[in-house]
Amino acid sequence: GENVEQHPSTLSVQEGDSAVIKCTYSDSASNYFPWYKQELGKRPQLIIDIRSNVGEKKDQRIAVTLNKTAKHFSLHITETQPEDSAVYFCASYSNYQLIWGAGTKLIIKP
Amino acid sequence: DGGITQSPKYLFRKEGQNVTLSCEQNLNHDAMYWYRQDPGQGLRLIYYSQIVNDFQKGDIAEGYSVSREKKESFPLTVTSAQKNPTAFYLCASSPLQTLHTYNEQFFGPGTRLTVL
């Protein structure tokens, strides 16, 4: 079945710097890749997504890139702010199911 | 809050007891899901249902049971057969999924279950 690996598990960046989180997937039939943000004790919230027919998508300070050949996709956050501190999850949609990465804890240092 | 509720927020039970977690949605979504989240890990699918009176096992269904008697409700029972039930449980709902088209899942606030 599908497997999603996410790196790094923890990322600490200076406020104002950029953050990049990377994921790889195994099922070439996967066609949708969302990114979720989860604050401590709260529910996951969708922040951006990309479909398999698109290589890049941007929404203000966040962007996602997809390389179908290499089966990896990445989340980019620019000009990081304190409110970006959270756990970020990537996921892959395959065979009616969302398969989730293990998460990246993003720490924004003041 | 997206119209999907879970109760209670915190639940404590003694080892060996069955416990049922509630999930209700008023979004008129056909599909509903139960996930388990452990510290430092992603969400793992327990069960999902795309239609009333039908549901499928996810990756970690052992020790859990569900029912889908109404479109709005998808309760999860954690049985005594579940070896490590202490976790954060998230319910979600979405419009009907197809093989090639994903419809966004909306999550409830979660229930934190602690087995003593």
PDB file of C-alpha atoms in Angstrom:
ATOM      1  CA  GLY A   1       0.000   0.000   0.000  1.00  0.00           C
ATOM      2  CA  GLU A   2       0.845   3.669  -0.042  1.00  0.00           C
ATOM      3  CA  ASN A   3       3.574   4.939   2.283  1.00  0.00           C
ATOM      4  CA  VAL A   4       4.351   8.595   2.996  1.00  0.00           C
ATOM      5  CA  GLU A   5       7.622   9.674   4.575  1.00  0.00           C
ATOM      6  CA  GLN A   6       8.076  13.190   5.943  1.00  0.00           C
ATOM      7  CA  HIS A   7      11.268  15.057   6.893  1.00  0.00           C
ATOM      8  CA  PRO A   8      12.444  16.586   9.096  1.00  0.00           C
ATOM      9  CA  SER A   9      10.574  15.580  12.235  1.00  0.00           C
ATOM     10  CA  THR A  10      11.507  18.889  13.894  1.00  0.00           C
ATOM     11  CA  LEU A  11      12.482  22.150  12.205  1.00  0.00           C
ATOM     12  CA  SER A  12      13.612  25.244  14.036  1.00  0.00           C
ATOM     13  CA  VAL A  13      13.974  28.498  12.073  1.00  0.00           C
ATOM     14  CA  GLN A  14      14.528  32.140  12.915  1.00  0.00           C
ATOM     15  CA  GLU A  15      11.500  34.372  12.595  1.00  0.00           C
ATOM     16  CA  GLY A  16      11.467  35.866   9.114  1.00  0.00           C
ATOM     17  CA  ASP A  17      13.427  33.007   7.552  1.00  0.00           C
ATOM     18  CA  SER A  18      11.988  30.327   5.254  1.00  0.00           C
ATOM     19  CA  ALA A  19      11.014  26.777   6.186  1.00  0.00           C
ATOM     20  CA  VAL A  20      10.894  23.764   3.895  1.00  0.00           C
ATOM     21  CA  ILE A  21       9.300  20.411   4.713  1.00  0.00           C
ATOM     22  CA  LYS A  22       9.641  17.449   2.356  1.00  0.00           C
ATOM     23  CA  CYS A  23       7.571  14.331   1.763  1.00  0.00           C
ATOM     24  CA  THR A  24       7.918  11.297  -0.446  1.00  0.00           C
ATOM     25  CA  TYR A  25       5.204   8.841  -1.480  1.00  0.00           C
ATOM     26  CA  SER A  26       5.274   5.382  -2.978  1.00  0.00           C
ATOM     27  CA  ASP A  27       2.032   4.910  -4.962  1.00  0.00           C
ATOM     28  CA  SER A  28       2.348   6.334  -8.460  1.00  0.00           C
ATOM     29  CA  ALA A  29      -1.476   6.375  -8.688  1.00  0.00           C
ATOM     30  CA  SER A  30      -1.722   8.962  -5.893  1.00  0.00           C
ATOM     31  CA  ASN A  31      -3.243  12.104  -7.358  1.00  0.00           C
ATOM     32  CA  TYR A  32      -3.829  14.585  -4.558  1.00  0.00           C
ATOM     33  CA  PHE A  33      -1.470  15.906  -1.905  1.00  0.00           C
ATOM     34  CA  PRO A  34      -2.759  18.111   0.926  1.00  0.00           C
ATOM     35  CA  TRP A  35      -0.853  19.799   3.724  1.00  0.00           C
ATOM     36  CA  TYR A  36      -2.410  20.208   7.154  1.00  0.00           C
ATOM     37  CA  LYS A  37      -1.440  22.389  10.095  1.00  0.00           C
ATOM     38  CA  GLN A  38      -2.216  21.209  13.607  1.00  0.00           C
ATOM     39  CA  GLU A  39      -1.812  23.383  16.670  1.00  0.00           C
ATOM     40  CA  LEU A  40      -1.385  21.712  20.037  1.00  0.00           C
ATOM     41  CA  GLY A  41      -4.531  19.860  21.092  1.00  0.00           C
ATOM     42  CA  LYS A  42      -6.506  21.115  18.101  1.00  0.00           C
ATOM     43  CA  ARG A  43      -7.872  19.551  14.937  1.00  0.00           C
ATOM     44  CA  PRO A  44      -5.823  19.492  11.690  1.00  0.00           C
ATOM     45  CA  GLN A  45      -6.638  22.320   9.292  1.00  0.00           C
ATOM     46  CA  LEU A  46      -6.012  22.173   5.551  1.00  0.00           C
ATOM     47  CA  ILE A  47      -3.624  24.951   4.532  1.00  0.00           C
ATOM     48  CA  ILE A  48      -2.779  24.127   0.928  1.00  0.00           C
ATOM     49  CA  ASP A  49      -3.071  21.250  -1.501  1.00  0.00           C
ATOM     50  CA  ILE A  50      -1.890  20.235  -4.950  1.00  0.00           C
ATOM     51  CA  ARG A  51      -3.209  17.861  -7.557  1.00  0.00           C
ATOM     52  CA  SER A  52      -1.052  15.570  -9.632  1.00  0.00           C
ATOM     53  CA  ASN A  53      -1.493  17.582 -12.838  1.00  0.00           C
ATOM     54  CA  VAL A  54       0.091  20.681 -11.278  1.00  0.00           C
ATOM     55  CA  GLY A  55       3.751  21.279 -10.444  1.00  0.00           C
ATOM     56  CA  GLU A  56       3.480  24.223  -8.066  1.00  0.00           C
ATOM     57  CA  LYS A  57       0.840  26.154  -6.170  1.00  0.00           C
ATOM     58  CA  LYS A  58       1.166  29.304  -4.059  1.00  0.00           C
ATOM     59  CA  ASP A  59      -1.035  30.990  -1.506  1.00  0.00           C
ATOM     60  CA  GLN A  60       0.505  34.121  -0.011  1.00  0.00           C
ATOM     61  CA  ARG A  61       3.459  32.968   2.134  1.00  0.00           C
ATOM     62  CA  ILE A  62       3.013  29.266   1.546  1.00  0.00           C
ATOM     63  CA  ALA A  63       3.698  27.193  -1.544  1.00  0.00           C
ATOM     64  CA  VAL A  64       3.738  23.532  -2.446  1.00  0.00           C
ATOM     65  CA  THR A  65       5.763  21.867  -5.192  1.00  0.00           C
ATOM     66  CA  LEU A  66       5.259  18.417  -6.649  1.00  0.00           C
ATOM     67  CA  ASN A  67       7.702  16.252  -8.573  1.00  0.00           C
ATOM     68  CA  LYS A  68       5.701  13.286  -9.878  1.00  0.00           C
ATOM     69  CA  THR A  69       8.702  11.593 -11.450  1.00  0.00           C
ATOM     70  CA  ALA A  70      10.605  11.538  -8.176  1.00  0.00           C
ATOM     71  CA  LYS A  71       7.411  11.053  -6.127  1.00  0.00           C
ATOM     72  CA  HIS A  72       8.077  13.863  -3.742  1.00  0.00           C
ATOM     73  CA  PHE A  73       6.379  17.084  -2.740  1.00  0.00           C
ATOM     74  CA  SER A  74       7.403  19.935  -0.489  1.00  0.00           C
ATOM     75  CA  LEU A  75       5.880  22.704   1.593  1.00  0.00           C
ATOM     76  CA  HIS A  76       7.594  26.099   1.565  1.00  0.00           C
ATOM     77  CA  ILE A  77       6.795  28.819   4.098  1.00  0.00           C
ATOM     78  CA  THR A  78       8.448  32.186   3.567  1.00  0.00           C
ATOM     79  CA  GLU A  79       8.833  35.082   6.021  1.00  0.00           C
ATOM     80  CA  THR A  80       7.933  32.842   8.947  1.00  0.00           C
ATOM     81  CA  GLN A  81       5.981  34.333  11.841  1.00  0.00           C
ATOM     82  CA  PRO A  82       5.354  33.141  15.430  1.00  0.00           C
ATOM     83  CA  GLU A  83       1.862  31.946  14.500  1.00  0.00           C
ATOM     84  CA  ASP A  84       3.415  29.497  12.043  1.00  0.00           C
ATOM     85  CA  SER A  85       4.592  27.396  14.995  1.00  0.00           C
ATOM     86  CA  ALA A  86       2.671  24.112  14.815  1.00  0.00           C
ATOM     87  CA  VAL A  87       2.928  20.559  13.563  1.00  0.00           C
ATOM     88  CA  TYR A  88       2.586  20.209   9.805  1.00  0.00           C
ATOM     89  CA  PHE A  89       1.430  17.015   8.115  1.00  0.00           C
ATOM     90  CA  CYS A  90       1.647  16.019   4.490  1.00  0.00           C
ATOM     91  CA  ALA A  91      -0.696  13.402   3.058  1.00  0.00           C
ATOM     92  CA  SER A  92      -1.322  11.487  -0.131  1.00  0.00           C
ATOM     93  CA  TYR A  93      -4.700  10.400  -1.507  1.00  0.00           C
ATOM     94  CA  SER A  94      -4.701   6.856  -2.803  1.00  0.00           C
ATOM     95  CA  ASN A  95      -7.442   4.251  -3.165  1.00  0.00           C
ATOM     96  CA  TYR A  96     -10.100   6.255  -1.307  1.00  0.00           C
ATOM     97  CA  GLN A  97      -7.797   6.916   1.647  1.00  0.00           C
ATOM     98  CA  LEU A  98      -5.592   9.731   2.881  1.00  0.00           C
ATOM     99  CA  ILE A  99      -2.209   8.373   3.946  1.00  0.00           C
ATOM    100  CA  TRP A 100      -0.456  10.714   6.355  1.00  0.00           C
ATOM    101  CA  GLY A 101       3.167  11.542   7.019  1.00  0.00           C
ATOM    102  CA  ALA A 102       4.411  11.464  10.613  1.00  0.00           C
ATOM    103  CA  GLY A 103       4.473  15.238  10.947  1.00  0.00           C
ATOM    104  CA  THR A 104       7.030  18.038  11.303  1.00  0.00           C
ATOM    105  CA  LYS A 105       7.122  20.206  14.389  1.00  0.00           C
ATOM    106  CA  LEU A 106       7.964  23.718  13.222  1.00  0.00           C
ATOM    107  CA  ILE A 107       9.463  26.023  15.830  1.00  0.00           C
ATOM    108  CA  ILE A 108       9.816  29.730  15.075  1.00  0.00           C
ATOM    109  CA  LYS A 109      12.571  31.342  17.137  1.00  0.00           C
ATOM    110  CA  PRO A 110      12.110  35.042  17.976  1.00  0.00           C
TER     111      PRO A 110
ATOM    112  CA  ASP B   1     -16.308  24.964  13.634  1.00  0.00           C
ATOM    113  CA  GLY B   2     -17.299  23.202  10.424  1.00  0.00           C
ATOM    114  CA  GLY B   3     -20.458  21.521  11.781  1.00  0.00           C
ATOM    115  CA  ILE B   4     -18.779  18.370  13.058  1.00  0.00           C
ATOM    116  CA  THR B   5     -18.790  17.658  16.773  1.00  0.00           C
ATOM    117  CA  GLN B   6     -17.203  15.051  18.986  1.00  0.00           C
ATOM    118  CA  SER B   7     -17.968  14.296  22.576  1.00  0.00           C
ATOM    119  CA  PRO B   8     -16.637  14.160  25.139  1.00  0.00           C
ATOM    120  CA  LYS B   9     -13.431  16.181  24.793  1.00  0.00           C
ATOM    121  CA  TYR B  10     -11.685  14.123  27.477  1.00  0.00           C
ATOM    122  CA  LEU B  11     -12.561  10.573  28.470  1.00  0.00           C
ATOM    123  CA  PHE B  12     -11.119   8.373  31.175  1.00  0.00           C
ATOM    124  CA  ARG B  13     -11.828   4.677  31.413  1.00  0.00           C
ATOM    125  CA  LYS B  14     -10.551   1.701  33.316  1.00  0.00           C
ATOM    126  CA  GLU B  15      -8.668  -1.016  31.499  1.00  0.00           C
ATOM    127  CA  GLY B  16     -10.968  -3.728  30.167  1.00  0.00           C
ATOM    128  CA  GLN B  17     -13.993  -1.484  29.681  1.00  0.00           C
ATOM    129  CA  ASN B  18     -15.557  -0.746  26.331  1.00  0.00           C
ATOM    130  CA  VAL B  19     -16.086   2.926  25.570  1.00  0.00           C
ATOM    131  CA  THR B  20     -18.011   4.692  22.785  1.00  0.00           C
ATOM    132  CA  LEU B  21     -16.903   7.989  21.242  1.00  0.00           C
ATOM    133  CA  SER B  22     -19.520  10.167  19.622  1.00  0.00           C
ATOM    134  CA  CYS B  23     -19.239  11.923  16.246  1.00  0.00           C
ATOM    135  CA  GLU B  24     -22.027  13.994  14.693  1.00  0.00           C
ATOM    136  CA  GLN B  25     -22.044  16.175  11.573  1.00  0.00           C
ATOM    137  CA  ASN B  26     -24.640  18.526  10.090  1.00  0.00           C
ATOM    138  CA  LEU B  27     -22.776  19.169   6.836  1.00  0.00           C
ATOM    139  CA  ASN B  28     -24.859  16.632   4.885  1.00  0.00           C
ATOM    140  CA  HIS B  29     -21.648  14.751   4.091  1.00  0.00           C
ATOM    141  CA  ASP B  30     -21.901  11.195   2.859  1.00  0.00           C
ATOM    142  CA  ALA B  31     -18.478  10.027   4.048  1.00  0.00           C
ATOM    143  CA  MET B  32     -17.232   9.848   7.616  1.00  0.00           C
ATOM    144  CA  TYR B  33     -13.921   8.678   9.105  1.00  0.00           C
ATOM    145  CA  TRP B  34     -12.243   7.799  12.369  1.00  0.00           C
ATOM    146  CA  TYR B  35      -8.540   8.407  12.895  1.00  0.00           C
ATOM    147  CA  ARG B  36      -6.215   7.706  15.774  1.00  0.00           C
ATOM    148  CA  GLN B  37      -3.310  10.033  16.558  1.00  0.00           C
ATOM    149  CA  ASP B  38      -0.438   9.123  18.864  1.00  0.00           C
ATOM    150  CA  PRO B  39       2.271  11.567  20.011  1.00  0.00           C
ATOM    151  CA  GLY B  40       4.828  12.260  17.300  1.00  0.00           C
ATOM    152  CA  GLN B  41       2.870  10.374  14.684  1.00  0.00           C
ATOM    153  CA  GLY B  42       0.539  11.131  11.832  1.00  0.00           C
ATOM    154  CA  LEU B  43      -3.100  10.176  11.671  1.00  0.00           C
ATOM    155  CA  ARG B  44      -3.921   6.522  11.136  1.00  0.00           C
ATOM    156  CA  LEU B  45      -7.267   5.454   9.706  1.00  0.00           C
ATOM    157  CA  ILE B  46      -9.390   3.160  11.877  1.00  0.00           C
ATOM    158  CA  TYR B  47     -12.648   2.918   9.924  1.00  0.00           C
ATOM    159  CA  TYR B  48     -14.442   4.873   7.235  1.00  0.00           C
ATOM    160  CA  SER B  49     -17.936   4.924   5.807  1.00  0.00           C
ATOM    161  CA  GLN B  50     -19.054   6.291   2.462  1.00  0.00           C
ATOM    162  CA  ILE B  51     -22.747   5.535   2.907  1.00  0.00           C
ATOM    163  CA  VAL B  52     -25.262   4.700   5.601  1.00  0.00           C
ATOM    164  CA  ASN B  53     -25.176   1.091   6.798  1.00  0.00           C
ATOM    165  CA  ASP B  54     -21.809   0.459   5.148  1.00  0.00           C
ATOM    166  CA  PHE B  55     -18.261   0.899   6.435  1.00  0.00           C
ATOM    167  CA  GLN B  56     -14.745  -0.361   5.712  1.00  0.00           C
ATOM    168  CA  LYS B  57     -11.748  -1.141   7.879  1.00  0.00           C
ATOM    169  CA  GLY B  58      -8.772   1.142   7.770  1.00  0.00           C
ATOM    170  CA  ASP B  59      -5.190   0.286   8.641  1.00  0.00           C
ATOM    171  CA  ILE B  60      -5.714  -0.227  12.379  1.00  0.00           C
ATOM    172  CA  ALA B  61      -9.281  -1.522  12.825  1.00  0.00           C
ATOM    173  CA  GLU B  62      -8.440  -4.296  15.275  1.00  0.00           C
ATOM    174  CA  GLY B  63     -10.028  -3.679  18.675  1.00  0.00           C
ATOM    175  CA  TYR B  64     -12.471  -1.085  17.336  1.00  0.00           C
ATOM    176  CA  SER B  65     -16.024  -1.207  16.018  1.00  0.00           C
ATOM    177  CA  VAL B  66     -18.314   1.326  14.331  1.00  0.00           C
ATOM    178  CA  SER B  67     -21.872   1.729  13.132  1.00  0.00           C
ATOM    179  CA  ARG B  68     -23.483   4.047  10.577  1.00  0.00           C
ATOM    180  CA  GLU B  69     -27.201   3.893  11.141  1.00  0.00           C
ATOM    181  CA  LYS B  70     -27.721   7.564  10.308  1.00  0.00           C
ATOM    182  CA  LYS B  71     -25.976   9.838   7.832  1.00  0.00           C
ATOM    183  CA  GLU B  72     -25.191  12.348  10.571  1.00  0.00           C
ATOM    184  CA  SER B  73     -23.664   9.951  13.089  1.00  0.00           C
ATOM    185  CA  PHE B  74     -20.647   7.621  13.134  1.00  0.00           C
ATOM    186  CA  PRO B  75     -19.902   6.402  16.681  1.00  0.00           C
ATOM    187  CA  LEU B  76     -16.686   4.535  17.447  1.00  0.00           C
ATOM    188  CA  THR B  77     -16.464   1.861  20.148  1.00  0.00           C
ATOM    189  CA  VAL B  78     -13.063   1.129  21.618  1.00  0.00           C
ATOM    190  CA  THR B  79     -13.273  -2.428  22.900  1.00  0.00           C
ATOM    191  CA  SER B  80     -11.245  -4.219  25.545  1.00  0.00           C
ATOM    192  CA  ALA B  81      -9.474  -6.032  22.696  1.00  0.00           C
ATOM    193  CA  GLN B  82      -7.604  -2.829  21.779  1.00  0.00           C
ATOM    194  CA  LYS B  83      -4.227  -3.258  23.452  1.00  0.00           C
ATOM    195  CA  ASN B  84      -3.166   0.394  23.688  1.00  0.00           C
ATOM    196  CA  PRO B  85      -6.289   2.543  23.490  1.00  0.00           C
ATOM    197  CA  THR B  86      -4.886   5.711  25.052  1.00  0.00           C
ATOM    198  CA  ALA B  87      -4.709   8.212  22.190  1.00  0.00           C
ATOM    199  CA  PHE B  88      -6.278  11.267  20.559  1.00  0.00           C
ATOM    200  CA  TYR B  89      -9.226  10.254  18.347  1.00  0.00           C
ATOM    201  CA  LEU B  90     -10.323  12.426  15.450  1.00  0.00           C
ATOM    202  CA  CYS B  91     -13.508  12.090  13.466  1.00  0.00           C
ATOM    203  CA  ALA B  92     -13.857  13.627  10.007  1.00  0.00           C
ATOM    204  CA  SER B  93     -16.465  13.934   7.289  1.00  0.00           C
ATOM    205  CA  SER B  94     -16.454  14.781   3.603  1.00  0.00           C
ATOM    206  CA  PRO B  95     -18.543  14.671   0.466  1.00  0.00           C
ATOM    207  CA  LEU B  96     -18.428  11.296  -1.248  1.00  0.00           C
ATOM    208  CA  GLN B  97     -14.946  10.338  -2.408  1.00  0.00           C
ATOM    209  CA  THR B  98     -14.206   8.797  -5.784  1.00  0.00           C
ATOM    210  CA  LEU B  99     -11.149   6.858  -6.822  1.00  0.00           C
ATOM    211  CA  HIS B 100      -9.643   9.795  -8.709  1.00  0.00           C
ATOM    212  CA  THR B 101     -11.172  12.807  -6.987  1.00  0.00           C
ATOM    213  CA  TYR B 102     -10.511  13.832  -3.415  1.00  0.00           C
ATOM    214  CA  ASN B 103     -13.012  15.933  -1.491  1.00  0.00           C
ATOM    215  CA  GLU B 104     -11.666  17.746   1.563  1.00  0.00           C
ATOM    216  CA  GLN B 105     -12.166  16.070   4.899  1.00  0.00           C
ATOM    217  CA  PHE B 106     -13.331  18.307   7.735  1.00  0.00           C
ATOM    218  CA  PHE B 107     -12.254  17.327  11.217  1.00  0.00           C
ATOM    219  CA  GLY B 108     -14.003  17.402  14.541  1.00  0.00           C
ATOM    220  CA  PRO B 109     -12.251  18.789  17.651  1.00  0.00           C
ATOM    221  CA  GLY B 110     -11.160  15.332  18.809  1.00  0.00           C
ATOM    222  CA  THR B 111     -11.559  13.188  21.918  1.00  0.00           C
ATOM    223  CA  ARG B 112      -8.595  12.423  24.137  1.00  0.00           C
ATOM    224  CA  LEU B 113      -9.065   8.950  25.604  1.00  0.00           C
ATOM    225  CA  THR B 114      -7.002   7.856  28.578  1.00  0.00           C
ATOM    226  CA  VAL B 115      -7.220   4.301  29.831  1.00  0.00           C
ATOM    227  CA  LEU B 116      -6.102   3.933  33.430  1.00  0.00           C
TER     228      LEU B 116
END
